[in-house]
């Protein structure tokens, strides 16, 4: 059940750590997008996107996540230090995990999103806020 996962994150060290964990879990990282243009360039390659809110081109993450879900059918999980920016959530997306995120929590979050992508039951990390 390997998935192709896009990392939308402008902090390169954070992004490469996420990619490392994704690949260690047996999934295929399709790239790192630091802004809206690169996210949409890589979107056709992805099944899942892990999306930060504040990127190189500003607070575009909310819109990126919504459009990736709506227009590309990508399963989206937001990962941000500012989860309150999402209010009650973004339609079509899974939820948000507050940063900083430890490796164990990241593994659990990726496993959860992969399970959701395949319509399977899974337990979300305790700090993950799920959207309805």
Tab-separated table of N, CA, C and O in Angstrom:
chain	number	residue	atom	x	y	z
A	1	UNK	N	0.819	-1.204	0.000
A	1	UNK	CA	0.000	0.000	0.000
A	1	UNK	C	0.860	1.264	0.000
A	1	UNK	O	0.520	2.233	0.635
A	2	UNK	N	1.957	1.219	-0.700
A	2	UNK	CA	2.832	2.397	-0.742
A	2	UNK	C	2.118	3.542	-1.455
A	2	UNK	O	1.392	3.338	-2.426
A	3	UNK	N	2.326	4.727	-0.948
A	3	UNK	CA	1.732	5.937	-1.524
A	3	UNK	C	2.821	6.889	-1.977
A	3	UNK	O	3.952	6.842	-1.496
A	4	UNK	N	2.439	7.773	-2.891
A	4	UNK	CA	3.326	8.840	-3.353
A	4	UNK	C	2.975	10.088	-2.545
A	4	UNK	O	1.823	10.534	-2.574
A	5	UNK	N	3.960	10.623	-1.825
A	5	UNK	CA	3.700	11.686	-0.858
A	5	UNK	C	4.478	12.950	-1.201
A	5	UNK	O	5.699	12.917	-1.373
A	6	UNK	N	3.741	14.052	-1.288
A	6	UNK	CA	4.294	15.374	-1.543
A	6	UNK	C	4.454	16.108	-0.212
A	6	UNK	O	3.529	16.118	0.605
A	7	UNK	N	5.617	16.726	-0.009
A	7	UNK	CA	5.879	17.514	1.193
A	7	UNK	C	5.850	18.984	0.797
A	7	UNK	O	6.673	19.435	0.001
A	8	UNK	N	4.872	19.722	1.331
A	8	UNK	CA	4.746	21.158	1.056
A	8	UNK	C	5.236	21.885	2.304
A	8	UNK	O	4.512	22.031	3.284
A	9	UNK	N	6.506	22.295	2.247
A	9	UNK	CA	7.195	22.833	3.423
A	9	UNK	C	8.377	23.671	2.944
A	9	UNK	O	9.139	23.224	2.096
A	10	UNK	N	8.523	24.891	3.476
A	10	UNK	CA	9.620	25.753	3.022
A	10	UNK	C	10.873	25.683	3.895
A	10	UNK	O	11.914	26.195	3.504
A	11	UNK	N	10.790	25.051	5.040
A	11	UNK	CA	11.977	24.845	5.881
A	11	UNK	C	12.646	23.559	5.410
A	11	UNK	O	12.170	22.458	5.687
A	12	UNK	N	13.773	23.682	4.700
A	12	UNK	CA	14.377	22.536	4.024
A	12	UNK	C	14.769	21.410	4.979
A	12	UNK	O	14.613	20.236	4.655
A	13	UNK	N	15.241	21.743	6.182
A	13	UNK	CA	15.628	20.688	7.112
A	13	UNK	C	14.415	19.910	7.605
A	13	UNK	O	14.465	18.688	7.753
A	14	UNK	N	13.326	20.604	7.852
A	14	UNK	CA	12.076	19.948	8.244
A	14	UNK	C	11.576	19.078	7.094
A	14	UNK	O	11.200	17.914	7.278
A	15	UNK	N	11.590	19.632	5.886
A	15	UNK	CA	11.085	18.916	4.710
A	15	UNK	C	11.888	17.651	4.430
A	15	UNK	O	11.315	16.594	4.146
A	16	UNK	N	13.210	17.727	4.528
A	16	UNK	CA	14.022	16.539	4.247
A	16	UNK	C	13.850	15.476	5.338
A	16	UNK	O	13.884	14.281	5.037
A	17	UNK	N	13.631	15.898	6.573
A	17	UNK	CA	13.362	14.934	7.640
A	17	UNK	C	12.032	14.214	7.383
A	17	UNK	O	11.925	13.000	7.553
A	18	UNK	N	11.013	14.961	6.959
A	18	UNK	CA	9.723	14.349	6.646
A	18	UNK	C	9.897	13.358	5.488
A	18	UNK	O	9.400	12.232	5.541
A	19	UNK	N	10.619	13.774	4.445
A	19	UNK	CA	10.858	12.875	3.306
A	19	UNK	C	11.579	11.598	3.741
A	19	UNK	O	11.252	10.511	3.275
A	20	UNK	N	12.543	11.745	4.627
A	20	UNK	CA	13.285	10.582	5.128
A	20	UNK	C	12.343	9.598	5.821
A	20	UNK	O	12.366	8.398	5.548
A	21	UNK	N	11.490	10.105	6.705
A	21	UNK	CA	10.543	9.246	7.431
A	21	UNK	C	9.569	8.587	6.454
A	21	UNK	O	9.295	7.383	6.545
A	22	UNK	N	9.072	9.351	5.489
A	22	UNK	CA	8.150	8.823	4.475
A	22	UNK	C	8.800	7.656	3.729
A	22	UNK	O	8.192	6.594	3.551
A	23	UNK	N	10.054	7.836	3.303
A	23	UNK	CA	10.722	6.772	2.549
A	23	UNK	C	11.041	5.572	3.435
A	23	UNK	O	10.945	4.424	2.985
A	24	UNK	N	11.393	5.808	4.703
A	24	UNK	CA	11.658	4.704	5.639
A	24	UNK	C	10.405	3.856	5.861
A	24	UNK	O	10.506	2.667	6.151
A	25	UNK	N	9.226	4.472	5.729
A	25	UNK	CA	7.960	3.748	5.885
A	25	UNK	C	7.565	2.994	4.606
A	25	UNK	O	6.531	2.345	4.570
A	26	UNK	N	8.369	3.135	3.550
A	26	UNK	CA	8.104	2.412	2.314
A	26	UNK	C	7.302	3.194	1.291
A	26	UNK	O	6.865	2.624	0.284
A	27	UNK	N	7.113	4.479	1.531
A	27	UNK	CA	6.374	5.317	0.583
A	27	UNK	C	7.358	6.061	-0.305
A	27	UNK	O	8.553	6.123	-0.028
A	28	UNK	N	6.842	6.660	-1.382
A	28	UNK	CA	7.693	7.361	-2.335
A	28	UNK	C	7.493	8.870	-2.201
A	28	UNK	O	6.441	9.384	-2.561
A	29	UNK	N	8.511	9.583	-1.688
A	29	UNK	CA	8.422	11.045	-1.695
A	29	UNK	C	8.498	11.529	-3.143
A	29	UNK	O	9.377	11.104	-3.888
A	30	UNK	N	7.564	12.381	-3.550
A	30	UNK	CA	7.570	12.877	-4.936
A	30	UNK	C	8.242	14.229	-5.057
A	30	UNK	O	8.445	14.719	-6.163
A	31	UNK	N	8.588	14.836	-3.924
A	31	UNK	CA	9.289	16.105	-3.969
A	31	UNK	C	8.901	17.009	-2.818
A	31	UNK	O	7.970	16.721	-2.060
A	32	UNK	N	9.663	18.092	-2.735
A	32	UNK	CA	9.428	19.119	-1.729
A	32	UNK	C	8.981	20.379	-2.468
A	32	UNK	O	9.632	20.810	-3.413
A	33	UNK	N	7.866	20.943	-2.024
A	33	UNK	CA	7.352	22.187	-2.597
A	33	UNK	C	7.421	23.256	-1.516
A	33	UNK	O	6.871	23.073	-0.436
A	34	UNK	N	8.092	24.364	-1.815
A	34	UNK	CA	8.235	25.446	-0.838
A	34	UNK	C	7.249	26.576	-1.089
A	34	UNK	O	7.205	27.541	-0.345
A	35	UNK	N	6.432	26.447	-2.158
A	35	UNK	CA	5.467	27.490	-2.496
A	35	UNK	C	4.352	26.893	-3.354
A	35	UNK	O	4.385	25.719	-3.718
A	36	UNK	N	3.369	27.731	-3.642
A	36	UNK	CA	2.180	27.305	-4.373
A	36	UNK	C	2.519	26.759	-5.768
A	36	UNK	O	2.032	25.700	-6.161
A	37	UNK	N	3.373	27.468	-6.502
A	37	UNK	CA	3.703	27.048	-7.871
A	37	UNK	C	4.339	25.667	-7.892
A	37	UNK	O	3.946	24.805	-8.698
A	38	UNK	N	5.300	25.424	-7.015
A	38	UNK	CA	5.951	24.114	-7.024
A	38	UNK	C	5.007	23.024	-6.509
A	38	UNK	O	5.066	21.878	-6.971
A	39	UNK	N	4.102	23.354	-5.589
A	39	UNK	CA	3.126	22.365	-5.110
A	39	UNK	C	2.233	21.897	-6.252
A	39	UNK	O	1.981	20.693	-6.401
A	40	UNK	N	1.761	22.823	-7.072
A	40	UNK	CA	0.874	22.432	-8.165
A	40	UNK	C	1.631	21.773	-9.310
A	40	UNK	O	1.069	20.965	-10.037
A	41	UNK	N	2.918	22.077	-9.448
A	41	UNK	CA	3.748	21.406	-10.441
A	41	UNK	C	3.899	19.920	-10.087
A	41	UNK	O	3.862	19.055	-10.965
A	42	UNK	N	4.056	19.623	-8.787
A	42	UNK	CA	4.252	18.246	-8.322
A	42	UNK	C	2.944	17.502	-8.043
A	42	UNK	O	2.950	16.275	-7.906
A	43	UNK	N	1.836	18.208	-7.966
A	43	UNK	CA	0.543	17.608	-7.597
A	43	UNK	C	0.168	16.375	-8.414
A	43	UNK	O	-0.311	15.391	-7.833
A	44	UNK	N	0.355	16.363	-9.742
A	44	UNK	CA	-0.049	15.174	-10.507
A	44	UNK	C	0.684	13.895	-10.105
A	44	UNK	O	0.224	12.800	-10.423
A	45	UNK	N	1.788	14.015	-9.399
A	45	UNK	CA	2.582	12.853	-8.998
A	45	UNK	C	2.165	12.276	-7.651
A	45	UNK	O	2.630	11.209	-7.266
A	46	UNK	N	1.310	12.992	-6.899
A	46	UNK	CA	1.063	12.659	-5.489
A	46	UNK	C	-0.299	12.036	-5.227
A	46	UNK	O	-1.282	12.343	-5.892
A	47	UNK	N	-0.323	11.175	-4.192
A	47	UNK	CA	-1.567	10.626	-3.632
A	47	UNK	C	-1.923	11.384	-2.353
A	47	UNK	O	-3.089	11.560	-2.017
A	48	UNK	N	-0.880	11.778	-1.619
A	48	UNK	CA	-1.012	12.392	-0.302
A	48	UNK	C	-0.117	13.628	-0.266
A	48	UNK	O	0.959	13.635	-0.870
A	49	UNK	N	-0.569	14.672	0.453
A	49	UNK	CA	0.279	15.847	0.662
A	49	UNK	C	0.285	16.213	2.142
A	49	UNK	O	-0.760	16.228	2.787
A	50	UNK	N	1.478	16.482	2.656
A	50	UNK	CA	1.670	16.989	4.007
A	50	UNK	C	2.002	18.458	3.836
A	50	UNK	O	3.044	18.803	3.272
A	51	UNK	N	1.106	19.336	4.302
A	51	UNK	CA	1.151	20.746	3.914
A	51	UNK	C	1.315	21.673	5.116
A	51	UNK	O	0.481	21.672	6.031
A	52	UNK	N	2.373	22.502	5.071
A	52	UNK	CA	2.552	23.575	6.046
A	52	UNK	C	1.694	24.756	5.588
A	52	UNK	O	1.317	24.845	4.416
A	53	UNK	N	1.391	25.675	6.479
A	53	UNK	CA	0.540	26.817	6.118
A	53	UNK	C	1.332	28.019	5.628
A	53	UNK	O	0.949	28.672	4.667
A	54	UNK	N	2.415	28.335	6.303
A	54	UNK	CA	3.190	29.526	5.966
A	54	UNK	C	4.413	29.102	5.166
A	54	UNK	O	5.320	28.465	5.691
A	55	UNK	N	4.409	29.479	3.900
A	55	UNK	CA	5.418	29.024	2.958
A	55	UNK	C	6.225	30.189	2.406
A	55	UNK	O	6.032	31.337	2.799
A	56	UNK	N	7.099	29.895	1.468
A	56	UNK	CA	7.962	30.927	0.900
A	56	UNK	C	7.160	32.075	0.292
A	56	UNK	O	7.573	33.220	0.323
A	57	UNK	N	5.987	31.781	-0.256
A	57	UNK	CA	5.164	32.823	-0.876
A	57	UNK	C	4.060	33.345	0.047
A	57	UNK	O	3.087	33.920	-0.400
A	58	UNK	N	4.206	33.124	1.352
A	58	UNK	CA	3.243	33.637	2.321
A	58	UNK	C	2.367	32.548	2.905
A	58	UNK	O	2.694	31.367	2.853
A	59	UNK	N	1.228	32.937	3.446
A	59	UNK	CA	0.304	32.005	4.100
A	59	UNK	C	-0.607	31.345	3.064
A	59	UNK	O	-1.828	31.479	3.104
A	60	UNK	N	0.005	30.627	2.143
A	60	UNK	CA	-0.733	30.018	1.021
A	60	UNK	C	-1.120	28.566	1.273
A	60	UNK	O	-1.841	27.967	0.479
A	61	UNK	N	-0.653	27.978	2.364
A	61	UNK	CA	-0.877	26.559	2.619
A	61	UNK	C	-2.333	26.142	2.679
A	61	UNK	O	-2.701	25.071	2.179
A	62	UNK	N	-3.180	26.963	3.286
A	62	UNK	CA	-4.605	26.616	3.383
A	62	UNK	C	-5.203	26.464	1.992
A	62	UNK	O	-5.888	25.473	1.700
A	63	UNK	N	-4.946	27.424	1.127
A	63	UNK	CA	-5.461	27.363	-0.241
A	63	UNK	C	-4.853	26.196	-1.007
A	63	UNK	O	-5.554	25.481	-1.733
A	64	UNK	N	-3.557	25.976	-0.842
A	64	UNK	CA	-2.893	24.854	-1.521
A	64	UNK	C	-3.550	23.542	-1.115
A	64	UNK	O	-3.902	22.726	-1.963
A	65	UNK	N	-3.723	23.339	0.186
A	65	UNK	CA	-4.334	22.097	0.666
A	65	UNK	C	-5.732	21.888	0.122
A	65	UNK	O	-6.082	20.800	-0.330
A	66	UNK	N	-6.530	22.948	0.156
A	66	UNK	CA	-7.911	22.852	-0.340
A	66	UNK	C	-7.926	22.487	-1.824
A	66	UNK	O	-8.659	21.596	-2.256
A	67	UNK	N	-7.090	23.155	-2.623
A	67	UNK	CA	-7.073	22.905	-4.067
A	67	UNK	C	-6.470	21.552	-4.423
A	67	UNK	O	-6.923	20.896	-5.374
A	68	UNK	N	-5.464	21.109	-3.663
A	68	UNK	CA	-4.908	19.774	-3.912
A	68	UNK	C	-5.991	18.716	-3.695
A	68	UNK	O	-6.092	17.763	-4.470
A	69	UNK	N	-6.784	18.894	-2.642
A	69	UNK	CA	-7.864	17.945	-2.362
A	69	UNK	C	-8.970	18.030	-3.409
A	69	UNK	O	-9.390	17.015	-3.974
A	70	UNK	N	-9.436	19.254	-3.691
A	70	UNK	CA	-10.563	19.455	-4.613
A	70	UNK	C	-10.229	19.108	-6.057
A	70	UNK	O	-10.991	18.425	-6.731
A	71	UNK	N	-9.118	19.628	-6.547
A	71	UNK	CA	-8.809	19.522	-7.972
A	71	UNK	C	-7.985	18.298	-8.343
A	71	UNK	O	-8.004	17.868	-9.492
A	72	UNK	N	-7.240	17.746	-7.379
A	72	UNK	CA	-6.347	16.635	-7.699
A	72	UNK	C	-6.695	15.349	-6.951
A	72	UNK	O	-6.034	14.333	-7.163
A	73	UNK	N	-7.683	15.409	-6.055
A	73	UNK	CA	-8.074	14.210	-5.307
A	73	UNK	C	-7.007	13.720	-4.350
A	73	UNK	O	-6.965	12.540	-4.006
A	74	UNK	N	-6.144	14.627	-3.905
A	74	UNK	CA	-5.056	14.270	-2.999
A	74	UNK	C	-5.563	14.284	-1.557
A	74	UNK	O	-6.343	15.149	-1.168
A	75	UNK	N	-5.133	13.308	-0.774
A	75	UNK	CA	-5.440	13.259	0.650
A	75	UNK	C	-4.474	14.206	1.355
A	75	UNK	O	-3.262	14.021	1.274
A	76	UNK	N	-5.005	15.237	2.022
A	76	UNK	CA	-4.187	16.316	2.583
A	76	UNK	C	-4.230	16.310	4.109
A	76	UNK	O	-5.307	16.281	4.708
A	77	UNK	N	-3.028	16.379	4.700
A	77	UNK	CA	-2.882	16.613	6.126
A	77	UNK	C	-2.042	17.863	6.294
A	77	UNK	O	-0.954	17.965	5.729
A	78	UNK	N	-2.553	18.823	7.047
A	78	UNK	CA	-1.787	20.022	7.358
A	78	UNK	C	-0.864	19.735	8.538
A	78	UNK	O	-1.247	19.039	9.477
A	79	UNK	N	0.347	20.280	8.475
A	79	UNK	CA	1.303	20.197	9.574
A	79	UNK	C	1.840	21.605	9.769
A	79	UNK	O	2.512	22.134	8.890
A	80	UNK	N	1.498	22.222	10.903
A	80	UNK	CA	1.850	23.626	11.105
A	80	UNK	C	2.019	23.955	12.575
A	80	UNK	O	1.402	23.308	13.429
A	81	UNK	N	2.818	24.971	12.834
A	81	UNK	CA	2.944	25.488	14.194
A	81	UNK	C	1.770	26.403	14.538
A	81	UNK	O	1.628	26.833	15.673
A	82	UNK	N	0.929	26.693	13.544
A	82	UNK	CA	-0.194	27.624	13.723
A	82	UNK	C	-1.534	26.983	13.347
A	82	UNK	O	-2.214	27.473	12.456
A	83	UNK	N	-1.931	25.905	14.018
A	83	UNK	CA	-3.175	25.230	13.632
A	83	UNK	C	-4.419	26.101	13.759
A	83	UNK	O	-5.407	25.883	13.062
A	84	UNK	N	-4.372	27.131	14.615
A	84	UNK	CA	-5.538	28.004	14.775
A	84	UNK	C	-5.855	28.764	13.488
A	84	UNK	O	-6.985	29.227	13.303
A	85	UNK	N	-4.880	28.903	12.580
A	85	UNK	CA	-5.127	29.578	11.304
A	85	UNK	C	-6.150	28.827	10.446
A	85	UNK	O	-6.714	29.399	9.528
A	86	UNK	N	-6.379	27.564	10.753
A	86	UNK	CA	-7.317	26.758	9.958
A	86	UNK	C	-8.745	26.836	10.474
A	86	UNK	O	-9.650	26.281	9.856
A	87	UNK	N	-8.960	27.506	11.588
A	87	UNK	CA	-10.320	27.631	12.133
A	87	UNK	C	-10.932	26.268	12.374
A	87	UNK	O	-10.330	25.409	13.002
A	88	UNK	N	-12.126	26.053	11.816
A	88	UNK	CA	-12.834	24.778	11.994
A	88	UNK	C	-12.405	23.730	10.987
A	88	UNK	O	-12.981	22.645	10.946
A	89	UNK	N	-11.441	24.056	10.129
A	89	UNK	CA	-10.944	23.079	9.177
A	89	UNK	C	-11.144	23.501	7.740
A	89	UNK	O	-11.724	24.548	7.454
A	90	UNK	N	-10.640	22.676	6.851
A	90	UNK	CA	-10.710	22.926	5.417
A	90	UNK	C	-11.442	21.753	4.783
A	90	UNK	O	-10.989	20.616	4.895
A	91	UNK	N	-12.587	22.003	4.136
A	91	UNK	CA	-13.355	20.921	3.538
A	91	UNK	C	-12.493	20.069	2.607
A	91	UNK	O	-11.673	20.586	1.850
A	92	UNK	N	-12.663	18.760	2.715
A	92	UNK	CA	-11.963	17.837	1.835
A	92	UNK	C	-10.595	17.416	2.333
A	92	UNK	O	-9.964	16.550	1.736
A	93	UNK	N	-10.119	18.023	3.427
A	93	UNK	CA	-8.826	17.642	3.971
A	93	UNK	C	-9.008	16.842	5.266
A	93	UNK	O	-10.063	16.896	5.882
A	94	UNK	N	-7.973	16.090	5.650
A	94	UNK	CA	-8.084	15.172	6.781
A	94	UNK	C	-8.061	15.889	8.124
A	94	UNK	O	-8.887	15.635	8.989
A	95	UNK	N	-7.079	16.772	8.316
A	95	UNK	CA	-6.939	17.428	9.611
A	95	UNK	C	-5.625	18.162	9.696
A	95	UNK	O	-4.985	18.435	8.679
A	96	UNK	N	-5.220	18.444	10.942
A	96	UNK	CA	-3.982	19.194	11.159
A	96	UNK	C	-3.233	18.599	12.342
A	96	UNK	O	-3.833	18.197	13.345
A	97	UNK	N	-1.920	18.565	12.194
A	97	UNK	CA	-1.035	18.134	13.265
A	97	UNK	C	-0.148	19.315	13.617
A	97	UNK	O	0.513	19.885	12.746
A	98	UNK	N	-0.165	19.695	14.894
A	98	UNK	CA	0.616	20.853	15.342
A	98	UNK	C	2.096	20.511	15.408
A	98	UNK	O	2.484	19.453	15.907
A	99	UNK	N	2.916	21.418	14.863
A	99	UNK	CA	4.373	21.274	14.969
A	99	UNK	C	4.826	21.943	16.260
A	99	UNK	O	4.160	22.866	16.711
A	100	UNK	N	5.950	21.547	16.814
A	100	UNK	CA	6.864	20.548	16.285
A	100	UNK	C	6.312	19.133	16.441
A	100	UNK	O	5.510	18.861	17.333
A	101	UNK	N	6.783	18.257	15.557
A	101	UNK	CA	6.322	16.871	15.521
A	101	UNK	C	7.527	15.959	15.702
A	101	UNK	O	8.503	16.067	14.958
A	102	UNK	N	7.454	15.070	16.679
A	102	UNK	CA	8.509	14.079	16.874
A	102	UNK	C	8.407	12.982	15.833
A	102	UNK	O	7.371	12.820	15.172
A	103	UNK	N	9.468	12.207	15.682
A	103	UNK	CA	9.489	11.165	14.655
A	103	UNK	C	8.387	10.124	14.852
A	103	UNK	O	7.731	9.723	13.898
A	104	UNK	N	8.172	9.681	16.094
A	104	UNK	CA	7.125	8.678	16.347
A	104	UNK	C	5.752	9.210	15.966
A	104	UNK	O	4.933	8.494	15.380
A	105	UNK	N	5.499	10.473	16.305
A	105	UNK	CA	4.212	11.086	15.975
A	105	UNK	C	4.060	11.260	14.466
A	105	UNK	O	2.978	11.052	13.911
A	106	UNK	N	5.150	11.606	13.788
A	106	UNK	CA	5.123	11.734	12.333
A	106	UNK	C	4.827	10.394	11.685
A	106	UNK	O	4.009	10.306	10.763
A	107	UNK	N	5.445	9.341	12.170
A	107	UNK	CA	5.189	7.992	11.648
A	107	UNK	C	3.716	7.650	11.820
A	107	UNK	O	3.064	7.167	10.894
A	108	UNK	N	3.174	7.897	13.004
A	108	UNK	CA	1.763	7.607	13.264
A	108	UNK	C	0.859	8.440	12.352
A	108	UNK	O	-0.130	7.938	11.824
A	109	UNK	N	1.206	9.709	12.134
A	109	UNK	CA	0.405	10.585	11.269
A	109	UNK	C	0.432	10.093	9.823
A	109	UNK	O	-0.614	10.034	9.159
A	110	UNK	N	1.607	9.743	9.320
A	110	UNK	CA	1.706	9.235	7.938
A	110	UNK	C	0.910	7.935	7.803
A	110	UNK	O	0.149	7.767	6.848
A	111	UNK	N	1.059	7.037	8.769
A	111	UNK	CA	0.295	5.779	8.722
A	111	UNK	C	-1.208	6.041	8.727
A	111	UNK	O	-1.974	5.379	8.014
A	112	UNK	N	-1.647	7.020	9.508
A	112	UNK	CA	-3.065	7.368	9.578
A	112	UNK	C	-3.566	7.894	8.231
A	112	UNK	O	-4.613	7.477	7.732
A	113	UNK	N	-2.814	8.815	7.633
A	113	UNK	CA	-3.243	9.418	6.365
A	113	UNK	C	-3.245	8.370	5.244
A	113	UNK	O	-4.145	8.362	4.403
A	114	UNK	N	-2.263	7.483	5.250
A	114	UNK	CA	-2.235	6.402	4.256
A	114	UNK	C	-3.465	5.502	4.426
A	114	UNK	O	-4.121	5.148	3.445
A	115	UNK	N	-3.798	5.181	5.655
A	115	UNK	CA	-4.993	4.362	5.916
A	115	UNK	C	-6.251	5.075	5.423
A	115	UNK	O	-7.109	4.461	4.780
A	116	UNK	N	-6.363	6.391	5.715
A	116	UNK	CA	-7.523	7.165	5.238
A	116	UNK	C	-7.587	7.149	3.711
A	116	UNK	O	-8.667	7.056	3.135
A	117	UNK	N	-6.440	7.260	3.059
A	117	UNK	CA	-6.386	7.246	1.591
A	117	UNK	C	-6.981	5.954	1.045
A	117	UNK	O	-7.625	5.946	0.010
A	118	UNK	N	-6.763	4.853	1.776
A	118	UNK	CA	-7.248	3.544	1.342
A	118	UNK	C	-8.547	3.141	2.034
A	118	UNK	O	-8.928	1.973	1.997
A	119	UNK	N	-9.204	4.111	2.663
A	119	UNK	CA	-10.491	3.898	3.349
A	119	UNK	C	-10.401	2.790	4.402
A	119	UNK	O	-11.313	1.995	4.573
A	120	UNK	N	-9.296	2.773	5.131
A	120	UNK	CA	-9.099	1.804	6.203
A	120	UNK	C	-9.184	2.508	7.550
A	120	UNK	O	-8.958	3.717	7.649
A	121	UNK	N	-9.466	1.739	8.579
A	121	UNK	CA	-9.512	2.282	9.932
A	121	UNK	C	-8.089	2.445	10.452
A	121	UNK	O	-7.224	1.610	10.195
A	122	UNK	N	-7.849	3.512	11.180
A	122	UNK	CA	-6.552	3.746	11.803
A	122	UNK	C	-6.733	4.720	12.949
A	122	UNK	O	-7.714	5.460	12.995
A	123	UNK	N	-5.763	4.710	13.856
A	123	UNK	CA	-5.821	5.622	14.993
A	123	UNK	C	-4.960	6.847	14.700
A	123	UNK	O	-3.790	6.721	14.341
A	124	UNK	N	-5.556	8.012	14.865
A	124	UNK	CA	-4.842	9.267	14.642
A	124	UNK	C	-3.955	9.570	15.848
A	124	UNK	O	-4.270	9.180	16.972
A	125	UNK	N	-2.839	10.274	15.620
A	125	UNK	CA	-2.037	10.725	16.761
A	125	UNK	C	-2.899	11.563	17.702
A	125	UNK	O	-3.803	12.269	17.256
A	126	UNK	N	-2.603	11.496	18.976
A	126	UNK	CA	-3.416	12.180	19.987
A	126	UNK	C	-3.536	13.682	19.726
A	126	UNK	O	-4.590	14.268	19.960
A	127	UNK	N	-2.485	14.310	19.229
A	127	UNK	CA	-2.514	15.766	19.020
A	127	UNK	C	-3.069	16.173	17.654
A	127	UNK	O	-3.135	17.354	17.353
A	128	UNK	N	-3.479	15.221	16.845
A	128	UNK	CA	-4.017	15.555	15.527
A	128	UNK	C	-5.479	15.973	15.668
A	128	UNK	O	-6.282	15.285	16.289
A	129	UNK	N	-5.808	17.139	15.102
A	129	UNK	CA	-7.196	17.580	15.060
A	129	UNK	C	-7.772	17.139	13.722
A	129	UNK	O	-7.253	17.503	12.657
A	130	UNK	N	-8.835	16.356	13.773
A	130	UNK	CA	-9.468	15.852	12.554
A	130	UNK	C	-10.572	16.773	12.121
A	130	UNK	O	-11.307	17.333	12.943
A	131	UNK	N	-10.708	16.946	10.817
A	131	UNK	CA	-11.795	17.748	10.239
A	131	UNK	C	-12.912	16.791	9.843
A	131	UNK	O	-12.667	15.682	9.426
A	132	UNK	N	-14.144	17.262	9.949
A	132	UNK	CA	-15.270	16.387	9.571
A	132	UNK	C	-15.522	16.428	8.091
A	132	UNK	O	-15.053	17.240	7.377
